Amino acid sequence: QQQVKQSPQSLIVQKGGISIINCAYENTAFDYFPWYQQFPGKGPALLIAIRPDVSEKKEGRFTISFNKSAKQFSLHIMDSQPGDSATYFCAARGRNSGNTPLVFGKGTRLSVIA
Amino acid sequence: GAVVSQHPSRVICKSGTSVKIECRSLDFQATTMFWYRQFPKKSLMLMATSNEGSKATYEQGVEKDKFLINHASLTLSTLTVTSAHPEDSSFYICSAARLAGVSNEQFFGPGTRLTVL
């Protein structure tokens, strides 16, 4: 049973465009939703995270939009650059559970072309 | 801050030998560390949860006698792949949970590429 569904599997965006990656979850006990960026041969790096008490969080060119009623959240990358080309993973975790492992989506391979 | 290191970054070994991978949180204490395995172009697969001073909790299907985990201190966890075989070749990644108020963030190491010949 996949608890976090991520789409699309791959995405090609023109330089300067907006990249949008979507995730949906099933477990209503989830209350922490991070996004990770991974380059080939490297470990995932925490990009931005949100909790369900807010509907949007922005850090630089990266924005998370969160829809609690729909149990969906998305990552928007504004002004996408070739250096943003990487695999992005959404994840989720239960309430007050720093010691509980994250549940990951399957990942989205983003390619930003000039 | 929040740096997690892994050593070695790459290792090649012969079938039947054992390999130890270290995971260290360099600038914070981590009561819990996690070990993942990642196949090419796939997501991270949780292998086990490692708690300092206690036995690791393994995910279903992961052989605890083959993948030995020791969390001896608040900054170090080790994964030993015993009697390694070619099918154990993979990218192994650890993460450490940093408790910071309500943040409870998890930070990942750079990964270890294991190749078993």
PDB file of C-alpha atoms in Angstrom:
ATOM      1  CA  GLN A   1       0.000   0.000   0.000  1.00  0.00           C
ATOM      2  CA  GLN A   2       1.530   3.236  -1.123  1.00  0.00           C
ATOM      3  CA  GLN A   3       0.774   5.895   1.430  1.00  0.00           C
ATOM      4  CA  VAL A   4       2.150   8.830  -0.548  1.00  0.00           C
ATOM      5  CA  LYS A   5       1.460   9.030  -4.262  1.00  0.00           C
ATOM      6  CA  GLN A   6       3.646  11.332  -6.301  1.00  0.00           C
ATOM      7  CA  SER A   7       3.200  12.582  -9.855  1.00  0.00           C
ATOM      8  CA  PRO A   8       4.408  13.027 -12.463  1.00  0.00           C
ATOM      9  CA  GLN A   9       7.138  10.428 -12.655  1.00  0.00           C
ATOM     10  CA  SER A  10       9.188  12.698 -14.891  1.00  0.00           C
ATOM     11  CA  LEU A  11       8.918  16.319 -15.930  1.00  0.00           C
ATOM     12  CA  ILE A  12      10.607  18.472 -18.534  1.00  0.00           C
ATOM     13  CA  VAL A  13      10.415  22.226 -18.101  1.00  0.00           C
ATOM     14  CA  GLN A  14      11.869  25.087 -20.056  1.00  0.00           C
ATOM     15  CA  LYS A  15      14.343  27.333 -18.291  1.00  0.00           C
ATOM     16  CA  GLY A  16      12.459  30.108 -16.562  1.00  0.00           C
ATOM     17  CA  GLY A  17       9.251  28.102 -16.373  1.00  0.00           C
ATOM     18  CA  ILE A  18       7.362  26.762 -13.375  1.00  0.00           C
ATOM     19  CA  SER A  19       7.866  23.160 -12.292  1.00  0.00           C
ATOM     20  CA  ILE A  20       4.957  21.607 -10.429  1.00  0.00           C
ATOM     21  CA  ILE A  21       5.094  18.267  -8.641  1.00  0.00           C
ATOM     22  CA  ASN A  22       2.094  16.845  -6.841  1.00  0.00           C
ATOM     23  CA  CYS A  23       1.662  14.454  -3.958  1.00  0.00           C
ATOM     24  CA  ALA A  24      -1.371  12.909  -2.333  1.00  0.00           C
ATOM     25  CA  TYR A  25      -1.525  11.079   0.955  1.00  0.00           C
ATOM     26  CA  GLU A  26      -4.003   8.780   2.639  1.00  0.00           C
ATOM     27  CA  ASN A  27      -3.088   8.771   6.305  1.00  0.00           C
ATOM     28  CA  THR A  28      -4.799  11.632   8.136  1.00  0.00           C
ATOM     29  CA  ALA A  29      -2.344  11.206  11.001  1.00  0.00           C
ATOM     30  CA  PHE A  30       0.425  12.665   8.848  1.00  0.00           C
ATOM     31  CA  ASP A  31       1.345  16.145   9.978  1.00  0.00           C
ATOM     32  CA  TYR A  32       4.755  16.869   8.514  1.00  0.00           C
ATOM     33  CA  PHE A  33       5.366  17.076   4.778  1.00  0.00           C
ATOM     34  CA  PRO A  34       8.910  17.673   3.544  1.00  0.00           C
ATOM     35  CA  TRP A  35      10.321  17.782   0.055  1.00  0.00           C
ATOM     36  CA  TYR A  36      13.758  16.455  -0.730  1.00  0.00           C
ATOM     37  CA  GLN A  37      16.020  17.114  -3.701  1.00  0.00           C
ATOM     38  CA  GLN A  38      18.456  14.441  -4.815  1.00  0.00           C
ATOM     39  CA  PHE A  39      21.225  14.673  -7.376  1.00  0.00           C
ATOM     40  CA  PRO A  40      22.676  11.493  -8.918  1.00  0.00           C
ATOM     41  CA  GLY A  41      25.019   9.691  -6.555  1.00  0.00           C
ATOM     42  CA  LYS A  42      24.152  11.953  -3.635  1.00  0.00           C
ATOM     43  CA  GLY A  43      21.919  11.697  -0.619  1.00  0.00           C
ATOM     44  CA  PRO A  44      18.588  13.546  -0.523  1.00  0.00           C
ATOM     45  CA  ALA A  45      18.737  17.125   0.748  1.00  0.00           C
ATOM     46  CA  LEU A  46      15.867  18.724   2.637  1.00  0.00           C
ATOM     47  CA  LEU A  47      14.435  21.464   0.463  1.00  0.00           C
ATOM     48  CA  ILE A  48      11.370  22.760   2.235  1.00  0.00           C
ATOM     49  CA  ALA A  49       8.738  21.373   4.572  1.00  0.00           C
ATOM     50  CA  ILE A  50       5.241  22.277   5.719  1.00  0.00           C
ATOM     51  CA  ARG A  51       2.817  21.395   8.481  1.00  0.00           C
ATOM     52  CA  PRO A  52      -0.955  21.230   7.944  1.00  0.00           C
ATOM     53  CA  ASP A  53      -1.699  24.365   9.930  1.00  0.00           C
ATOM     54  CA  VAL A  54      -0.688  26.509   6.939  1.00  0.00           C
ATOM     55  CA  SER A  55      -1.766  26.298   3.317  1.00  0.00           C
ATOM     56  CA  GLU A  56       1.397  27.620   1.744  1.00  0.00           C
ATOM     57  CA  LYS A  57       5.059  28.046   2.538  1.00  0.00           C
ATOM     58  CA  LYS A  58       7.578  29.830   0.370  1.00  0.00           C
ATOM     59  CA  GLU A  59      11.352  29.777   0.499  1.00  0.00           C
ATOM     60  CA  GLY A  60      13.033  31.570  -2.346  1.00  0.00           C
ATOM     61  CA  ARG A  61      11.919  30.005  -5.617  1.00  0.00           C
ATOM     62  CA  PHE A  62      10.377  27.004  -3.874  1.00  0.00           C
ATOM     63  CA  THR A  63       6.780  26.975  -2.655  1.00  0.00           C
ATOM     64  CA  ILE A  64       4.728  24.230  -1.035  1.00  0.00           C
ATOM     65  CA  SER A  65       0.975  24.411  -1.426  1.00  0.00           C
ATOM     66  CA  PHE A  66      -1.035  22.302   0.984  1.00  0.00           C
ATOM     67  CA  ASN A  67      -4.688  21.280   0.726  1.00  0.00           C
ATOM     68  CA  LYS A  68      -5.690  19.498   3.911  1.00  0.00           C
ATOM     69  CA  SER A  69      -9.225  18.624   2.859  1.00  0.00           C
ATOM     70  CA  ALA A  70      -8.026  17.065  -0.370  1.00  0.00           C
ATOM     71  CA  LYS A  71      -5.020  15.475   1.343  1.00  0.00           C
ATOM     72  CA  GLN A  72      -2.743  16.856  -1.306  1.00  0.00           C
ATOM     73  CA  PHE A  73       0.393  18.955  -1.382  1.00  0.00           C
ATOM     74  CA  SER A  74       2.549  20.216  -4.170  1.00  0.00           C
ATOM     75  CA  LEU A  75       5.944  21.721  -4.838  1.00  0.00           C
ATOM     76  CA  HIS A  76       6.261  24.679  -7.169  1.00  0.00           C
ATOM     77  CA  ILE A  77       9.650  25.721  -8.477  1.00  0.00           C
ATOM     78  CA  MET A  78       9.493  29.200  -9.940  1.00  0.00           C
ATOM     79  CA  ASP A  79      11.927  30.414 -12.593  1.00  0.00           C
ATOM     80  CA  SER A  80      13.252  26.881 -13.021  1.00  0.00           C
ATOM     81  CA  GLN A  81      16.944  26.623 -13.825  1.00  0.00           C
ATOM     82  CA  PRO A  82      19.061  23.841 -15.343  1.00  0.00           C
ATOM     83  CA  GLY A  83      20.704  23.460 -11.927  1.00  0.00           C
ATOM     84  CA  ASP A  84      17.313  22.419 -10.562  1.00  0.00           C
ATOM     85  CA  SER A  85      17.472  19.266 -12.676  1.00  0.00           C
ATOM     86  CA  ALA A  86      17.313  16.496 -10.085  1.00  0.00           C
ATOM     87  CA  THR A  87      14.955  13.957  -8.587  1.00  0.00           C
ATOM     88  CA  TYR A  88      12.444  15.335  -6.114  1.00  0.00           C
ATOM     89  CA  PHE A  89      10.786  13.277  -3.410  1.00  0.00           C
ATOM     90  CA  CYS A  90       7.817  14.245  -1.327  1.00  0.00           C
ATOM     91  CA  ALA A  91       7.441  12.613   2.053  1.00  0.00           C
ATOM     92  CA  ALA A  92       5.164  12.518   5.048  1.00  0.00           C
ATOM     93  CA  ARG A  93       5.336  11.592   8.687  1.00  0.00           C
ATOM     94  CA  GLY A  94       2.986  11.179  11.603  1.00  0.00           C
ATOM     95  CA  ARG A  95       2.224  13.555  14.400  1.00  0.00           C
ATOM     96  CA  ASN A  96       4.905  14.481  16.923  1.00  0.00           C
ATOM     97  CA  SER A  97       7.041  11.680  15.639  1.00  0.00           C
ATOM     98  CA  GLY A  98      10.552  12.862  15.087  1.00  0.00           C
ATOM     99  CA  ASN A  99      11.675   9.320  15.553  1.00  0.00           C
ATOM    100  CA  THR A 100       9.237   7.859  13.057  1.00  0.00           C
ATOM    101  CA  PRO A 101      10.570   7.218   9.564  1.00  0.00           C
ATOM    102  CA  LEU A 102       9.368   9.282   6.667  1.00  0.00           C
ATOM    103  CA  VAL A 103       7.105   7.744   4.063  1.00  0.00           C
ATOM    104  CA  PHE A 104       8.386   8.699   0.628  1.00  0.00           C
ATOM    105  CA  GLY A 105       6.756   9.159  -2.725  1.00  0.00           C
ATOM    106  CA  LYS A 106       8.303   7.421  -5.700  1.00  0.00           C
ATOM    107  CA  GLY A 107      10.066  10.531  -6.929  1.00  0.00           C
ATOM    108  CA  THR A 108       9.906  12.891  -9.892  1.00  0.00           C
ATOM    109  CA  ARG A 109      12.814  13.327 -12.262  1.00  0.00           C
ATOM    110  CA  LEU A 110      12.907  16.967 -13.282  1.00  0.00           C
ATOM    111  CA  SER A 111      14.838  18.118 -16.322  1.00  0.00           C
ATOM    112  CA  VAL A 112      15.106  21.842 -16.952  1.00  0.00           C
ATOM    113  CA  ILE A 113      16.190  22.572 -20.481  1.00  0.00           C
ATOM    114  CA  ALA A 114      17.584  25.798 -21.831  1.00  0.00           C
TER     115      ALA A 114
ATOM    116  CA  GLY B   1      24.376  22.926  10.694  1.00  0.00           C
ATOM    117  CA  ALA B   2      22.676  19.527  10.458  1.00  0.00           C
ATOM    118  CA  VAL B   3      25.404  17.659   8.628  1.00  0.00           C
ATOM    119  CA  VAL B   4      25.364  13.891   8.348  1.00  0.00           C
ATOM    120  CA  SER B   5      28.380  12.060   7.021  1.00  0.00           C
ATOM    121  CA  GLN B   6      28.841   8.525   5.762  1.00  0.00           C
ATOM    122  CA  HIS B   7      31.968   6.509   5.360  1.00  0.00           C
ATOM    123  CA  PRO B   8      33.022   5.085   3.034  1.00  0.00           C
ATOM    124  CA  SER B   9      31.408   6.804   0.082  1.00  0.00           C
ATOM    125  CA  ARG B  10      32.198   3.865  -2.165  1.00  0.00           C
ATOM    126  CA  VAL B  11      33.225   0.321  -1.418  1.00  0.00           C
ATOM    127  CA  ILE B  12      33.912  -2.687  -3.597  1.00  0.00           C
ATOM    128  CA  CYS B  13      34.185  -6.058  -1.957  1.00  0.00           C
ATOM    129  CA  LYS B  14      34.296  -9.717  -2.839  1.00  0.00           C
ATOM    130  CA  SER B  15      31.321 -11.959  -2.380  1.00  0.00           C
ATOM    131  CA  GLY B  16      31.245 -13.478   1.096  1.00  0.00           C
ATOM    132  CA  THR B  17      33.020 -10.672   2.883  1.00  0.00           C
ATOM    133  CA  SER B  18      31.488  -8.207   5.334  1.00  0.00           C
ATOM    134  CA  VAL B  19      31.332  -4.461   4.916  1.00  0.00           C
ATOM    135  CA  LYS B  20      30.773  -1.815   7.576  1.00  0.00           C
ATOM    136  CA  ILE B  21      29.248   1.560   6.767  1.00  0.00           C
ATOM    137  CA  GLU B  22      29.385   4.390   9.290  1.00  0.00           C
ATOM    138  CA  CYS B  23      26.842   7.170   9.652  1.00  0.00           C
ATOM    139  CA  ARG B  24      27.688  10.186  11.791  1.00  0.00           C
ATOM    140  CA  SER B  25      25.748  13.293  12.745  1.00  0.00           C
ATOM    141  CA  LEU B  26      28.499  15.893  12.868  1.00  0.00           C
ATOM    142  CA  ASP B  27      26.881  18.848  14.597  1.00  0.00           C
ATOM    143  CA  PHE B  28      23.884  17.487  16.421  1.00  0.00           C
ATOM    144  CA  GLN B  29      22.855  14.542  18.512  1.00  0.00           C
ATOM    145  CA  ALA B  30      20.554  12.009  16.965  1.00  0.00           C
ATOM    146  CA  THR B  31      18.711   9.577  19.182  1.00  0.00           C
ATOM    147  CA  THR B  32      17.304   7.978  16.073  1.00  0.00           C
ATOM    148  CA  MET B  33      18.928   7.180  12.768  1.00  0.00           C
ATOM    149  CA  PHE B  34      17.442   5.454   9.766  1.00  0.00           C
ATOM    150  CA  TRP B  35      19.000   3.241   7.133  1.00  0.00           C
ATOM    151  CA  TYR B  36      17.701   3.207   3.590  1.00  0.00           C
ATOM    152  CA  ARG B  37      18.540   1.345   0.441  1.00  0.00           C
ATOM    153  CA  GLN B  38      18.033   2.867  -2.960  1.00  0.00           C
ATOM    154  CA  PHE B  39      18.080   1.128  -6.329  1.00  0.00           C
ATOM    155  CA  PRO B  40      18.800   3.087  -9.521  1.00  0.00           C
ATOM    156  CA  LYS B  41      16.029   5.509 -10.399  1.00  0.00           C
ATOM    157  CA  LYS B  42      13.918   4.310  -7.502  1.00  0.00           C
ATOM    158  CA  SER B  43      12.725   5.774  -4.260  1.00  0.00           C
ATOM    159  CA  LEU B  44      14.288   5.187  -0.865  1.00  0.00           C
ATOM    160  CA  MET B  45      13.425   1.905   0.781  1.00  0.00           C
ATOM    161  CA  LEU B  46      13.556   1.950   4.555  1.00  0.00           C
ATOM    162  CA  MET B  47      15.583  -0.925   5.956  1.00  0.00           C
ATOM    163  CA  ALA B  48      15.641  -0.216   9.664  1.00  0.00           C
ATOM    164  CA  THR B  49      15.259   2.335  12.411  1.00  0.00           C
ATOM    165  CA  SER B  50      18.198   2.624  14.755  1.00  0.00           C
ATOM    166  CA  ASN B  51      17.786   3.972  18.276  1.00  0.00           C
ATOM    167  CA  GLU B  52      20.745   4.833  20.436  1.00  0.00           C
ATOM    168  CA  GLY B  53      21.378   2.204  23.054  1.00  0.00           C
ATOM    169  CA  SER B  54      18.725  -0.234  21.903  1.00  0.00           C
ATOM    170  CA  LYS B  55      18.139  -2.803  19.203  1.00  0.00           C
ATOM    171  CA  ALA B  56      17.253  -1.652  15.742  1.00  0.00           C
ATOM    172  CA  THR B  57      13.779  -2.115  14.349  1.00  0.00           C
ATOM    173  CA  TYR B  58      13.863  -3.782  10.958  1.00  0.00           C
ATOM    174  CA  GLU B  59      11.312  -3.441   8.203  1.00  0.00           C
ATOM    175  CA  GLN B  60       9.510  -6.490   6.957  1.00  0.00           C
ATOM    176  CA  GLY B  61      11.646  -8.490   4.563  1.00  0.00           C
ATOM    177  CA  VAL B  62      14.967  -7.117   5.779  1.00  0.00           C
ATOM    178  CA  GLU B  63      17.219  -9.800   7.262  1.00  0.00           C
ATOM    179  CA  LYS B  64      18.476  -8.531  10.592  1.00  0.00           C
ATOM    180  CA  ASP B  65      21.247 -11.133  10.707  1.00  0.00           C
ATOM    181  CA  LYS B  66      22.516  -9.970   7.362  1.00  0.00           C
ATOM    182  CA  PHE B  67      22.235  -6.248   7.943  1.00  0.00           C
ATOM    183  CA  LEU B  68      23.615  -5.639  11.417  1.00  0.00           C
ATOM    184  CA  ILE B  69      22.931  -2.208  12.859  1.00  0.00           C
ATOM    185  CA  ASN B  70      24.618  -0.726  15.882  1.00  0.00           C
ATOM    186  CA  HIS B  71      23.814   2.705  17.312  1.00  0.00           C
ATOM    187  CA  ALA B  72      26.524   3.014  19.910  1.00  0.00           C
ATOM    188  CA  SER B  73      26.329   6.749  20.559  1.00  0.00           C
ATOM    189  CA  LEU B  74      24.165   9.773  19.866  1.00  0.00           C
ATOM    190  CA  THR B  75      26.288  10.620  16.837  1.00  0.00           C
ATOM    191  CA  LEU B  76      27.188   7.260  15.316  1.00  0.00           C
ATOM    192  CA  SER B  77      25.300   4.385  13.784  1.00  0.00           C
ATOM    193  CA  THR B  78      26.860   1.590  11.772  1.00  0.00           C
ATOM    194  CA  LEU B  79      25.438  -0.809   9.209  1.00  0.00           C
ATOM    195  CA  THR B  80      27.346  -4.021   8.593  1.00  0.00           C
ATOM    196  CA  VAL B  81      26.459  -6.060   5.537  1.00  0.00           C
ATOM    197  CA  THR B  82      27.519  -9.574   6.449  1.00  0.00           C
ATOM    198  CA  SER B  83      28.486 -12.211   3.907  1.00  0.00           C
ATOM    199  CA  ALA B  84      27.759  -9.812   1.103  1.00  0.00           C
ATOM    200  CA  HIS B  85      26.528 -11.102  -2.256  1.00  0.00           C
ATOM    201  CA  PRO B  86      26.133  -9.344  -5.612  1.00  0.00           C
ATOM    202  CA  GLU B  87      22.424  -8.795  -4.970  1.00  0.00           C
ATOM    203  CA  ASP B  88      23.405  -6.636  -1.986  1.00  0.00           C
ATOM    204  CA  SER B  89      25.008  -4.148  -4.352  1.00  0.00           C
ATOM    205  CA  SER B  90      23.129  -0.912  -3.898  1.00  0.00           C
ATOM    206  CA  PHE B  91      23.219   2.663  -2.673  1.00  0.00           C
ATOM    207  CA  TYR B  92      22.867   2.767   1.102  1.00  0.00           C
ATOM    208  CA  ILE B  93      21.807   6.022   2.735  1.00  0.00           C
ATOM    209  CA  CYS B  94      21.403   6.903   6.377  1.00  0.00           C
ATOM    210  CA  SER B  95      19.452   9.738   7.902  1.00  0.00           C
ATOM    211  CA  ALA B  96      19.465  11.242  11.362  1.00  0.00           C
ATOM    212  CA  ALA B  97      16.569  12.826  13.187  1.00  0.00           C
ATOM    213  CA  ARG B  98      17.331  16.173  14.729  1.00  0.00           C
ATOM    214  CA  LEU B  99      14.994  17.239  17.470  1.00  0.00           C
ATOM    215  CA  ALA B 100      14.591  21.012  17.375  1.00  0.00           C
ATOM    216  CA  GLY B 101      11.401  22.167  19.009  1.00  0.00           C
ATOM    217  CA  VAL B 102       8.613  21.021  16.748  1.00  0.00           C
ATOM    218  CA  SER B 103      10.800  20.686  13.693  1.00  0.00           C
ATOM    219  CA  ASN B 104      11.881  17.084  14.050  1.00  0.00           C
ATOM    220  CA  GLU B 105      13.741  17.216  10.780  1.00  0.00           C
ATOM    221  CA  GLN B 106      15.571  14.335   9.191  1.00  0.00           C
ATOM    222  CA  PHE B 107      18.842  14.913   7.445  1.00  0.00           C
ATOM    223  CA  PHE B 108      20.435  12.490   5.068  1.00  0.00           C
ATOM    224  CA  GLY B 109      23.997  11.414   4.590  1.00  0.00           C
ATOM    225  CA  PRO B 110      25.629  11.457   1.157  1.00  0.00           C
ATOM    226  CA  GLY B 111      25.190   7.726   0.693  1.00  0.00           C
ATOM    227  CA  THR B 112      27.510   4.753   0.249  1.00  0.00           C
ATOM    228  CA  ARG B 113      27.754   2.906  -3.036  1.00  0.00           C
ATOM    229  CA  LEU B 114      28.354  -0.785  -2.344  1.00  0.00           C
ATOM    230  CA  THR B 115      29.457  -3.056  -5.165  1.00  0.00           C
ATOM    231  CA  VAL B 116      29.820  -6.751  -4.426  1.00  0.00           C
ATOM    232  CA  LEU B 117      31.793  -8.706  -7.011  1.00  0.00           C
TER     233      LEU B 117
END
